[in-house]
Amino acid sequence: MRGWWQDLADLVLPAECAGCGRPRSVLCPECRAALDGSAPRRVRPVPEPPGLPVVHAAAAYADEVRAALLAHKERGALTLAAPLGAALAGAVRAGLNNGAFGGYPAGPGGGGPGSRGGRPVRGGRPVLLVPVPSARGAVRARGHDPARRIALAAAGELRRSGTPVRVVAVLRQRRAVADQSGLGSRQRLENLADALEAAAGGARLLRDGPVVLVDDLMTTGASLSEAARAVTSAVYGARAREEMGERNAASPRKEGNPVYEAPELAGAYGAGHVLCAAVVAASPESFELGRN
């Protein structure tokens, strides 16, 4: 685990650019441009996993961007959280403005997330950034949770541009999962099936506003798909218990029951609904498919 003196050294004495190795720079101008120099775009993996929300990415996962993400995640280059968070904030804005329900205006000129086409949305509740959690063992080994750290940086960037936002890190792994690095898309789906859940009290927090799932990287989309299922399950379950009463709370419900499907929340837009997802980077192939 990293010591406090290592974190301090990273803050005041950056050794080299995480993207290209240029000395005395956290992220040089050229590498920063590769990270956030172009407009975020919608990305689509193939095959697209069921339940995957609309996803926007700031950059393709290649070259300098890949090096910067790995430096932050695996080598603990914590100063990269700021530029990575700024890139993630751009992807969040793109998702809110171009995502489901005809867009959710964010930032200057967009009316802010308290409006939708000039109409208030649930009293202007803040957007909830819900990071996809890393495995507990990985967090212990790295000394930090990369997605959560980047989400916090993105939230600060979004607030500065006028978007009310909160980070709600309520998802947890409910069981052990295998290392994803050597798995294909189908294997990843099977590995992550029902692997996530909301922590105790998480459903209440998730109902405070519309949800945007966030992560540092999307490859097959399996993690984001599972996160969307976990959020939906937590929110629908809480609502069902309230509506059906304690006497029916113990009754088992079947997965796929239409009463728990998306139309149930259509009238409750702005509270607990997964609007979209945003990532810093995605595979180059998913960028090409996202153009269609």
PDB file of C-alpha atoms in Angstrom:
ATOM      1  CA  MET A   1       0.000   0.000   0.000  1.00  0.00           C
ATOM      2  CA  ARG A   2       1.193   3.476  -0.799  1.00  0.00           C
ATOM      3  CA  GLY A   3       2.534   5.633   2.035  1.00  0.00           C
ATOM      4  CA  TRP A   4       1.461   9.210   2.651  1.00  0.00           C
ATOM      5  CA  TRP A   5       4.897  10.428   1.620  1.00  0.00           C
ATOM      6  CA  GLN A   6       4.421   8.833  -1.814  1.00  0.00           C
ATOM      7  CA  ASP A   7       1.111  10.651  -2.296  1.00  0.00           C
ATOM      8  CA  LEU A   8       2.765  13.927  -1.263  1.00  0.00           C
ATOM      9  CA  ALA A   9       5.651  13.353  -3.658  1.00  0.00           C
ATOM     10  CA  ASP A  10       3.190  12.772  -6.506  1.00  0.00           C
ATOM     11  CA  LEU A  11       1.510  16.081  -5.717  1.00  0.00           C
ATOM     12  CA  VAL A  12       4.592  18.275  -5.662  1.00  0.00           C
ATOM     13  CA  LEU A  13       7.161  16.373  -7.719  1.00  0.00           C
ATOM     14  CA  PRO A  14       5.574  14.713 -10.773  1.00  0.00           C
ATOM     15  CA  ALA A  15       8.328  12.651 -12.355  1.00  0.00           C
ATOM     16  CA  GLU A  16       7.006  12.347 -15.893  1.00  0.00           C
ATOM     17  CA  CYS A  17       3.946  12.592 -18.084  1.00  0.00           C
ATOM     18  CA  ALA A  18       1.817   9.504 -17.554  1.00  0.00           C
ATOM     19  CA  GLY A  19       0.961   9.373 -21.238  1.00  0.00           C
ATOM     20  CA  CYS A  20       4.277   9.794 -23.046  1.00  0.00           C
ATOM     21  CA  GLY A  21       6.976  10.002 -20.349  1.00  0.00           C
ATOM     22  CA  ARG A  22       7.882  13.658 -20.878  1.00  0.00           C
ATOM     23  CA  PRO A  23       9.690  14.786 -17.700  1.00  0.00           C
ATOM     24  CA  ARG A  24       8.261  17.128 -15.066  1.00  0.00           C
ATOM     25  CA  SER A  25       4.653  16.979 -16.212  1.00  0.00           C
ATOM     26  CA  VAL A  26       1.626  15.162 -14.798  1.00  0.00           C
ATOM     27  CA  LEU A  27       0.046  15.095 -18.250  1.00  0.00           C
ATOM     28  CA  CYS A  28       1.640  17.075 -21.076  1.00  0.00           C
ATOM     29  CA  PRO A  29      -0.507  19.244 -23.413  1.00  0.00           C
ATOM     30  CA  GLU A  30      -0.339  16.687 -26.237  1.00  0.00           C
ATOM     31  CA  CYS A  31      -1.505  13.830 -24.026  1.00  0.00           C
ATOM     32  CA  ARG A  32      -4.209  15.978 -22.448  1.00  0.00           C
ATOM     33  CA  ALA A  33      -5.468  16.775 -25.935  1.00  0.00           C
ATOM     34  CA  ALA A  34      -5.619  13.047 -26.711  1.00  0.00           C
ATOM     35  CA  LEU A  35      -7.700  12.605 -23.560  1.00  0.00           C
ATOM     36  CA  ASP A  36     -10.200  15.430 -23.956  1.00  0.00           C
ATOM     37  CA  GLY A  37      -9.379  17.167 -27.226  1.00  0.00           C
ATOM     38  CA  SER A  38     -12.422  15.856 -29.085  1.00  0.00           C
ATOM     39  CA  ALA A  39     -16.107  15.793 -28.245  1.00  0.00           C
ATOM     40  CA  PRO A  40     -17.274  12.731 -26.281  1.00  0.00           C
ATOM     41  CA  ARG A  41     -19.199  10.261 -28.388  1.00  0.00           C
ATOM     42  CA  ARG A  42     -21.624   7.426 -27.914  1.00  0.00           C
ATOM     43  CA  VAL A  43     -19.955   4.027 -27.816  1.00  0.00           C
ATOM     44  CA  ARG A  44     -21.434   0.563 -28.390  1.00  0.00           C
ATOM     45  CA  PRO A  45     -19.706  -2.745 -27.725  1.00  0.00           C
ATOM     46  CA  VAL A  46     -20.388  -5.789 -29.876  1.00  0.00           C
ATOM     47  CA  PRO A  47     -22.122  -7.841 -28.776  1.00  0.00           C
ATOM     48  CA  GLU A  48     -24.056  -5.284 -26.737  1.00  0.00           C
ATOM     49  CA  PRO A  49     -25.031  -6.815 -23.383  1.00  0.00           C
ATOM     50  CA  PRO A  50     -28.678  -6.747 -22.386  1.00  0.00           C
ATOM     51  CA  GLY A  51     -29.617  -3.878 -20.127  1.00  0.00           C
ATOM     52  CA  LEU A  52     -26.688  -1.662 -21.132  1.00  0.00           C
ATOM     53  CA  PRO A  53     -27.721   2.008 -20.958  1.00  0.00           C
ATOM     54  CA  VAL A  54     -26.596   4.571 -23.517  1.00  0.00           C
ATOM     55  CA  VAL A  55     -22.841   5.053 -22.954  1.00  0.00           C
ATOM     56  CA  HIS A  56     -20.667   8.042 -23.875  1.00  0.00           C
ATOM     57  CA  ALA A  57     -16.867   8.030 -23.736  1.00  0.00           C
ATOM     58  CA  ALA A  58     -14.387  10.889 -23.781  1.00  0.00           C
ATOM     59  CA  ALA A  59     -11.605   9.062 -25.657  1.00  0.00           C
ATOM     60  CA  ALA A  60     -10.550   5.816 -27.266  1.00  0.00           C
ATOM     61  CA  TYR A  61      -8.609   3.408 -25.083  1.00  0.00           C
ATOM     62  CA  ALA A  62      -5.272   3.503 -26.895  1.00  0.00           C
ATOM     63  CA  ASP A  63      -1.750   4.932 -26.711  1.00  0.00           C
ATOM     64  CA  GLU A  64      -1.454   7.921 -24.334  1.00  0.00           C
ATOM     65  CA  VAL A  65      -4.980   7.540 -22.937  1.00  0.00           C
ATOM     66  CA  ARG A  66      -4.392   3.884 -22.112  1.00  0.00           C
ATOM     67  CA  ALA A  67      -1.074   4.740 -20.442  1.00  0.00           C
ATOM     68  CA  ALA A  68      -2.662   7.482 -18.327  1.00  0.00           C
ATOM     69  CA  LEU A  69      -5.532   5.261 -17.161  1.00  0.00           C
ATOM     70  CA  LEU A  70      -3.162   2.450 -16.233  1.00  0.00           C
ATOM     71  CA  ALA A  71      -0.875   4.851 -14.386  1.00  0.00           C
ATOM     72  CA  HIS A  72      -3.788   6.094 -12.314  1.00  0.00           C
ATOM     73  CA  LYS A  73      -5.338   2.692 -11.680  1.00  0.00           C
ATOM     74  CA  GLU A  74      -2.356   0.386 -11.253  1.00  0.00           C
ATOM     75  CA  ARG A  75       0.522   2.672 -10.277  1.00  0.00           C
ATOM     76  CA  GLY A  76      -1.372   5.053  -8.025  1.00  0.00           C
ATOM     77  CA  ALA A  77      -0.612   8.259  -9.958  1.00  0.00           C
ATOM     78  CA  LEU A  78      -3.301  10.102  -8.012  1.00  0.00           C
ATOM     79  CA  THR A  79      -2.659  13.504  -9.583  1.00  0.00           C
ATOM     80  CA  LEU A  80      -4.164  12.097 -12.791  1.00  0.00           C
ATOM     81  CA  ALA A  81      -7.594  12.031 -11.140  1.00  0.00           C
ATOM     82  CA  ALA A  82      -8.125  15.699 -12.045  1.00  0.00           C
ATOM     83  CA  PRO A  83      -7.573  15.461 -15.828  1.00  0.00           C
ATOM     84  CA  LEU A  84      -9.297  12.077 -15.983  1.00  0.00           C
ATOM     85  CA  GLY A  85     -12.214  13.493 -14.003  1.00  0.00           C
ATOM     86  CA  ALA A  86     -12.475  16.455 -16.362  1.00  0.00           C
ATOM     87  CA  ALA A  87     -12.673  14.047 -19.308  1.00  0.00           C
ATOM     88  CA  LEU A  88     -15.317  11.980 -17.527  1.00  0.00           C
ATOM     89  CA  ALA A  89     -17.318  15.135 -16.814  1.00  0.00           C
ATOM     90  CA  GLY A  90     -17.418  15.841 -20.540  1.00  0.00           C
ATOM     91  CA  ALA A  91     -18.777  12.347 -21.207  1.00  0.00           C
ATOM     92  CA  VAL A  92     -21.409  12.831 -18.497  1.00  0.00           C
ATOM     93  CA  ARG A  93     -22.520  16.118 -20.084  1.00  0.00           C
ATOM     94  CA  ALA A  94     -22.787  14.430 -23.477  1.00  0.00           C
ATOM     95  CA  GLY A  95     -24.896  11.657 -22.011  1.00  0.00           C
ATOM     96  CA  LEU A  96     -27.213  14.039 -20.186  1.00  0.00           C
ATOM     97  CA  ASN A  97     -27.706  16.238 -23.235  1.00  0.00           C
ATOM     98  CA  ASN A  98     -28.034  13.459 -25.803  1.00  0.00           C
ATOM     99  CA  GLY A  99     -29.262  10.480 -23.819  1.00  0.00           C
ATOM    100  CA  ALA A 100     -32.643   9.013 -23.049  1.00  0.00           C
ATOM    101  CA  PHE A 101     -35.903  10.977 -22.649  1.00  0.00           C
ATOM    102  CA  GLY A 102     -34.823  13.570 -25.207  1.00  0.00           C
ATOM    103  CA  GLY A 103     -31.900  14.848 -23.176  1.00  0.00           C
ATOM    104  CA  TYR A 104     -31.329  16.237 -19.715  1.00  0.00           C
ATOM    105  CA  PRO A 105     -29.818  19.716 -20.162  1.00  0.00           C
ATOM    106  CA  ALA A 106     -26.648  20.252 -18.166  1.00  0.00           C
ATOM    107  CA  GLY A 107     -24.377  23.196 -17.685  1.00  0.00           C
ATOM    108  CA  PRO A 108     -24.390  26.725 -19.091  1.00  0.00           C
ATOM    109  CA  GLY A 109     -26.923  27.254 -21.860  1.00  0.00           C
ATOM    110  CA  GLY A 110     -28.623  23.918 -21.204  1.00  0.00           C
ATOM    111  CA  GLY A 111     -31.057  25.098 -18.577  1.00  0.00           C
ATOM    112  CA  GLY A 112     -29.339  23.034 -15.884  1.00  0.00           C
ATOM    113  CA  PRO A 113     -30.416  19.620 -14.670  1.00  0.00           C
ATOM    114  CA  GLY A 114     -33.359  21.177 -12.884  1.00  0.00           C
ATOM    115  CA  SER A 115     -35.104  21.594 -16.217  1.00  0.00           C
ATOM    116  CA  ARG A 116     -36.196  19.458 -19.115  1.00  0.00           C
ATOM    117  CA  GLY A 117     -37.319  21.353 -22.159  1.00  0.00           C
ATOM    118  CA  GLY A 118     -38.187  24.285 -19.903  1.00  0.00           C
ATOM    119  CA  ARG A 119     -40.119  22.117 -17.409  1.00  0.00           C
ATOM    120  CA  PRO A 120     -38.827  21.379 -13.878  1.00  0.00           C
ATOM    121  CA  VAL A 121     -37.716  17.818 -13.178  1.00  0.00           C
ATOM    122  CA  ARG A 122     -38.572  16.665  -9.671  1.00  0.00           C
ATOM    123  CA  GLY A 123     -37.654  19.990  -8.120  1.00  0.00           C
ATOM    124  CA  GLY A 124     -34.249  20.115  -9.748  1.00  0.00           C
ATOM    125  CA  ARG A 125     -32.781  17.118  -7.962  1.00  0.00           C
ATOM    126  CA  PRO A 126     -29.042  16.622  -8.454  1.00  0.00           C
ATOM    127  CA  VAL A 127     -27.645  14.122 -10.914  1.00  0.00           C
ATOM    128  CA  LEU A 128     -26.271  11.088  -9.070  1.00  0.00           C
ATOM    129  CA  LEU A 129     -22.943   9.732 -10.314  1.00  0.00           C
ATOM    130  CA  VAL A 130     -22.781   6.052  -9.347  1.00  0.00           C
ATOM    131  CA  PRO A 131     -19.301   4.562  -9.886  1.00  0.00           C
ATOM    132  CA  VAL A 132     -18.913   0.911 -10.835  1.00  0.00           C
ATOM    133  CA  PRO A 133     -17.088  -0.605  -7.838  1.00  0.00           C
ATOM    134  CA  SER A 134     -13.789  -2.434  -7.996  1.00  0.00           C
ATOM    135  CA  ALA A 135     -13.341  -5.713  -6.149  1.00  0.00           C
ATOM    136  CA  ARG A 136     -12.410  -5.252  -2.486  1.00  0.00           C
ATOM    137  CA  GLY A 137      -9.149  -7.096  -3.021  1.00  0.00           C
ATOM    138  CA  ALA A 138      -8.201  -4.838  -5.921  1.00  0.00           C
ATOM    139  CA  VAL A 139      -8.951  -1.728  -3.864  1.00  0.00           C
ATOM    140  CA  ARG A 140      -6.763  -3.015  -1.042  1.00  0.00           C
ATOM    141  CA  ALA A 141      -3.923  -3.860  -3.419  1.00  0.00           C
ATOM    142  CA  ARG A 142      -4.059  -0.504  -5.223  1.00  0.00           C
ATOM    143  CA  GLY A 143      -4.658   1.579  -2.134  1.00  0.00           C
ATOM    144  CA  HIS A 144      -7.606   3.407  -3.762  1.00  0.00           C
ATOM    145  CA  ASP A 145     -10.753   2.912  -5.828  1.00  0.00           C
ATOM    146  CA  PRO A 146      -9.961   4.427  -9.263  1.00  0.00           C
ATOM    147  CA  ALA A 147     -13.534   4.828 -10.524  1.00  0.00           C
ATOM    148  CA  ARG A 148     -14.694   6.488  -7.312  1.00  0.00           C
ATOM    149  CA  ARG A 149     -11.735   8.870  -7.257  1.00  0.00           C
ATOM    150  CA  ILE A 150     -12.324   9.913 -10.878  1.00  0.00           C
ATOM    151  CA  ALA A 151     -16.061  10.274 -10.216  1.00  0.00           C
ATOM    152  CA  LEU A 152     -15.348  12.697  -7.354  1.00  0.00           C
ATOM    153  CA  ALA A 153     -13.104  14.761  -9.625  1.00  0.00           C
ATOM    154  CA  ALA A 154     -15.770  14.750 -12.345  1.00  0.00           C
ATOM    155  CA  ALA A 155     -18.388  15.902  -9.844  1.00  0.00           C
ATOM    156  CA  GLY A 156     -16.270  18.913  -8.932  1.00  0.00           C
ATOM    157  CA  GLU A 157     -15.863  19.787 -12.599  1.00  0.00           C
ATOM    158  CA  LEU A 158     -19.596  19.482 -13.241  1.00  0.00           C
ATOM    159  CA  ARG A 159     -20.492  21.650 -10.251  1.00  0.00           C
ATOM    160  CA  ARG A 160     -18.158  24.367 -11.488  1.00  0.00           C
ATOM    161  CA  SER A 161     -20.032  24.383 -14.791  1.00  0.00           C
ATOM    162  CA  GLY A 162     -23.407  24.709 -13.069  1.00  0.00           C
ATOM    163  CA  THR A 163     -24.606  21.087 -12.886  1.00  0.00           C
ATOM    164  CA  PRO A 164     -25.857  19.992  -9.439  1.00  0.00           C
ATOM    165  CA  VAL A 165     -24.346  16.555  -8.890  1.00  0.00           C
ATOM    166  CA  ARG A 166     -23.482  14.092  -6.152  1.00  0.00           C
ATOM    167  CA  VAL A 167     -21.340  10.974  -6.086  1.00  0.00           C
ATOM    168  CA  VAL A 168     -23.278   8.060  -4.607  1.00  0.00           C
ATOM    169  CA  ALA A 169     -20.892   5.124  -4.214  1.00  0.00           C
ATOM    170  CA  VAL A 170     -23.466   2.613  -2.986  1.00  0.00           C
ATOM    171  CA  LEU A 171     -22.794  -0.424  -5.183  1.00  0.00           C
ATOM    172  CA  ARG A 172     -20.906  -3.363  -3.689  1.00  0.00           C
ATOM    173  CA  GLN A 173     -19.804  -6.796  -4.868  1.00  0.00           C
ATOM    174  CA  ARG A 174     -22.060  -9.379  -3.260  1.00  0.00           C
ATOM    175  CA  ARG A 175     -19.837 -12.305  -4.244  1.00  0.00           C
ATOM    176  CA  ALA A 176     -16.349 -12.973  -5.509  1.00  0.00           C
ATOM    177  CA  VAL A 177     -15.742 -12.660  -9.248  1.00  0.00           C
ATOM    178  CA  ALA A 178     -12.888 -13.891 -11.413  1.00  0.00           C
ATOM    179  CA  ASP A 179     -10.292 -11.580 -12.936  1.00  0.00           C
ATOM    180  CA  GLN A 180     -11.915 -10.128 -16.055  1.00  0.00           C
ATOM    181  CA  SER A 181      -8.733  -9.495 -18.047  1.00  0.00           C
ATOM    182  CA  GLY A 182      -8.629 -12.850 -19.832  1.00  0.00           C
ATOM    183  CA  LEU A 183     -12.366 -13.275 -20.375  1.00  0.00           C
ATOM    184  CA  GLY A 184     -14.442 -12.753 -23.511  1.00  0.00           C
ATOM    185  CA  SER A 185     -17.711 -10.824 -23.632  1.00  0.00           C
ATOM    186  CA  ARG A 186     -19.969 -13.816 -22.869  1.00  0.00           C
ATOM    187  CA  GLN A 187     -17.659 -15.009 -20.093  1.00  0.00           C
ATOM    188  CA  ARG A 188     -17.638 -11.538 -18.540  1.00  0.00           C
ATOM    189  CA  LEU A 189     -21.425 -11.444 -18.526  1.00  0.00           C
ATOM    190  CA  GLU A 190     -21.545 -14.813 -16.790  1.00  0.00           C
ATOM    191  CA  ASN A 191     -18.797 -13.807 -14.366  1.00  0.00           C
ATOM    192  CA  LEU A 192     -20.643 -10.639 -13.321  1.00  0.00           C
ATOM    193  CA  ALA A 193     -24.221 -11.935 -13.350  1.00  0.00           C
ATOM    194  CA  ASP A 194     -25.906 -10.806 -10.099  1.00  0.00           C
ATOM    195  CA  ALA A 195     -22.506  -9.873  -8.683  1.00  0.00           C
ATOM    196  CA  LEU A 196     -23.435  -6.350  -7.561  1.00  0.00           C
ATOM    197  CA  GLU A 197     -25.915  -4.998  -5.049  1.00  0.00           C
ATOM    198  CA  ALA A 198     -26.668  -1.728  -3.300  1.00  0.00           C
ATOM    199  CA  ALA A 199     -25.295  -1.370   0.219  1.00  0.00           C
ATOM    200  CA  ALA A 200     -27.714  -1.058   3.138  1.00  0.00           C
ATOM    201  CA  GLY A 201     -29.585   2.206   2.745  1.00  0.00           C
ATOM    202  CA  GLY A 202     -28.359   2.558  -0.833  1.00  0.00           C
ATOM    203  CA  ALA A 203     -31.826   2.420  -2.394  1.00  0.00           C
ATOM    204  CA  ARG A 204     -32.863   5.510  -0.413  1.00  0.00           C
ATOM    205  CA  LEU A 205     -29.831   7.442  -1.684  1.00  0.00           C
ATOM    206  CA  LEU A 206     -30.399   6.280  -5.260  1.00  0.00           C
ATOM    207  CA  ARG A 207     -33.904   7.755  -5.184  1.00  0.00           C
ATOM    208  CA  ASP A 208     -32.576  11.268  -4.565  1.00  0.00           C
ATOM    209  CA  GLY A 209     -32.107  11.994  -8.277  1.00  0.00           C
ATOM    210  CA  PRO A 210     -31.499  10.585 -11.775  1.00  0.00           C
ATOM    211  CA  VAL A 211     -28.582   8.140 -12.022  1.00  0.00           C
ATOM    212  CA  VAL A 212     -25.588   8.240 -14.348  1.00  0.00           C
ATOM    213  CA  LEU A 213     -23.319   5.199 -14.076  1.00  0.00           C
ATOM    214  CA  VAL A 214     -19.624   6.061 -14.368  1.00  0.00           C
ATOM    215  CA  ASP A 215     -16.402   4.099 -14.804  1.00  0.00           C
ATOM    216  CA  ASP A 216     -12.902   4.695 -16.075  1.00  0.00           C
ATOM    217  CA  LEU A 217     -13.097   2.168 -18.934  1.00  0.00           C
ATOM    218  CA  MET A 218     -15.621   0.216 -20.967  1.00  0.00           C
ATOM    219  CA  THR A 219     -14.577  -2.835 -22.961  1.00  0.00           C
ATOM    220  CA  THR A 220     -17.484  -5.297 -23.319  1.00  0.00           C
ATOM    221  CA  GLY A 221     -20.017  -3.289 -21.297  1.00  0.00           C
ATOM    222  CA  ALA A 222     -20.639  -6.180 -18.886  1.00  0.00           C
ATOM    223  CA  SER A 223     -19.758  -4.158 -15.766  1.00  0.00           C
ATOM    224  CA  LEU A 224     -22.025  -1.252 -16.696  1.00  0.00           C
ATOM    225  CA  SER A 225     -24.854  -3.620 -17.593  1.00  0.00           C
ATOM    226  CA  GLU A 226     -24.585  -5.352 -14.223  1.00  0.00           C
ATOM    227  CA  ALA A 227     -24.398  -2.005 -12.419  1.00  0.00           C
ATOM    228  CA  ALA A 228     -27.590  -0.871 -14.175  1.00  0.00           C
ATOM    229  CA  ARG A 229     -29.331  -4.078 -13.093  1.00  0.00           C
ATOM    230  CA  ALA A 230     -28.202  -3.613  -9.481  1.00  0.00           C
ATOM    231  CA  VAL A 231     -29.415   0.007  -9.347  1.00  0.00           C
ATOM    232  CA  THR A 232     -32.752  -0.909 -10.947  1.00  0.00           C
ATOM    233  CA  SER A 233     -33.237  -3.862  -8.613  1.00  0.00           C
ATOM    234  CA  ALA A 234     -32.525  -1.765  -5.517  1.00  0.00           C
ATOM    235  CA  VAL A 235     -34.867   1.073  -6.499  1.00  0.00           C
ATOM    236  CA  TYR A 236     -37.710  -1.122  -7.740  1.00  0.00           C
ATOM    237  CA  GLY A 237     -37.419  -3.354  -4.685  1.00  0.00           C
ATOM    238  CA  ALA A 238     -37.700  -0.396  -2.315  1.00  0.00           C
ATOM    239  CA  ARG A 239     -40.711   0.960  -4.152  1.00  0.00           C
ATOM    240  CA  ALA A 240     -42.389  -2.436  -4.231  1.00  0.00           C
ATOM    241  CA  ARG A 241     -41.991  -2.850  -0.479  1.00  0.00           C
ATOM    242  CA  GLU A 242     -43.531   0.566   0.120  1.00  0.00           C
ATOM    243  CA  GLU A 243     -46.454  -0.034  -2.230  1.00  0.00           C
ATOM    244  CA  MET A 244     -47.227  -3.625  -1.317  1.00  0.00           C
ATOM    245  CA  GLY A 245     -46.790  -3.195   2.421  1.00  0.00           C
ATOM    246  CA  GLU A 246     -44.948  -5.258   4.968  1.00  0.00           C
ATOM    247  CA  ARG A 247     -47.368  -8.179   4.663  1.00  0.00           C
ATOM    248  CA  ASN A 248     -46.295  -8.729   1.056  1.00  0.00           C
ATOM    249  CA  ALA A 249     -42.634  -7.844   1.470  1.00  0.00           C
ATOM    250  CA  ALA A 250     -41.651 -11.456   2.144  1.00  0.00           C
ATOM    251  CA  SER A 251     -43.346 -12.729  -1.029  1.00  0.00           C
ATOM    252  CA  PRO A 252     -40.753 -13.712  -3.646  1.00  0.00           C
ATOM    253  CA  ARG A 253     -40.931 -11.813  -6.903  1.00  0.00           C
ATOM    254  CA  LYS A 254     -39.914 -13.276 -10.209  1.00  0.00           C
ATOM    255  CA  GLU A 255     -37.157 -11.708 -12.265  1.00  0.00           C
ATOM    256  CA  GLY A 256     -38.588 -10.119 -15.365  1.00  0.00           C
ATOM    257  CA  ASN A 257     -41.997  -9.425 -13.803  1.00  0.00           C
ATOM    258  CA  PRO A 258     -43.362  -6.576 -15.962  1.00  0.00           C
ATOM    259  CA  VAL A 259     -44.441  -4.591 -12.906  1.00  0.00           C
ATOM    260  CA  TYR A 260     -40.755  -3.950 -12.263  1.00  0.00           C
ATOM    261  CA  GLU A 261     -39.805  -3.011 -15.800  1.00  0.00           C
ATOM    262  CA  ALA A 262     -38.740   0.436 -17.012  1.00  0.00           C
ATOM    263  CA  PRO A 263     -42.266   1.772 -17.774  1.00  0.00           C
ATOM    264  CA  GLU A 264     -42.991   1.687 -14.046  1.00  0.00           C
ATOM    265  CA  LEU A 265     -40.544   4.531 -13.530  1.00  0.00           C
ATOM    266  CA  ALA A 266     -41.406   6.520 -16.644  1.00  0.00           C
ATOM    267  CA  GLY A 267     -43.576   8.854 -14.611  1.00  0.00           C
ATOM    268  CA  ALA A 268     -40.913   9.182 -11.919  1.00  0.00           C
ATOM    269  CA  TYR A 269     -38.206  10.514 -14.202  1.00  0.00           C
ATOM    270  CA  GLY A 270     -35.541  12.225 -12.163  1.00  0.00           C
ATOM    271  CA  ALA A 271     -35.578   9.891  -9.156  1.00  0.00           C
ATOM    272  CA  GLY A 272     -33.715   6.604  -9.212  1.00  0.00           C
ATOM    273  CA  HIS A 273     -33.841   6.061 -12.952  1.00  0.00           C
ATOM    274  CA  VAL A 274     -30.625   5.115 -14.796  1.00  0.00           C
ATOM    275  CA  LEU A 275     -30.443   7.776 -17.494  1.00  0.00           C
ATOM    276  CA  CYS A 276     -27.167   6.799 -19.132  1.00  0.00           C
ATOM    277  CA  ALA A 277     -23.552   5.848 -18.466  1.00  0.00           C
ATOM    278  CA  ALA A 278     -20.256   7.668 -19.015  1.00  0.00           C
ATOM    279  CA  VAL A 279     -16.654   6.505 -19.118  1.00  0.00           C
ATOM    280  CA  VAL A 280     -13.276   8.104 -19.653  1.00  0.00           C
ATOM    281  CA  ALA A 281     -12.322   5.677 -22.405  1.00  0.00           C
ATOM    282  CA  ALA A 282     -13.711   2.801 -24.458  1.00  0.00           C
ATOM    283  CA  SER A 283     -12.299   0.427 -27.025  1.00  0.00           C
ATOM    284  CA  PRO A 284     -11.623   2.062 -30.437  1.00  0.00           C
ATOM    285  CA  GLU A 285     -13.972  -0.444 -32.112  1.00  0.00           C
ATOM    286  CA  SER A 286     -16.912   0.708 -29.997  1.00  0.00           C
ATOM    287  CA  PHE A 287     -16.289   4.302 -31.158  1.00  0.00           C
ATOM    288  CA  GLU A 288     -16.682   3.260 -34.798  1.00  0.00           C
ATOM    289  CA  LEU A 289     -19.930   1.440 -34.052  1.00  0.00           C
ATOM    290  CA  GLY A 290     -21.218   4.389 -32.024  1.00  0.00           C
ATOM    291  CA  ARG A 291     -21.267   6.527 -35.163  1.00  0.00           C
ATOM    292  CA  ASN A 292     -24.124   4.526 -36.624  1.00  0.00           C
TER     293      ASN A 292
END
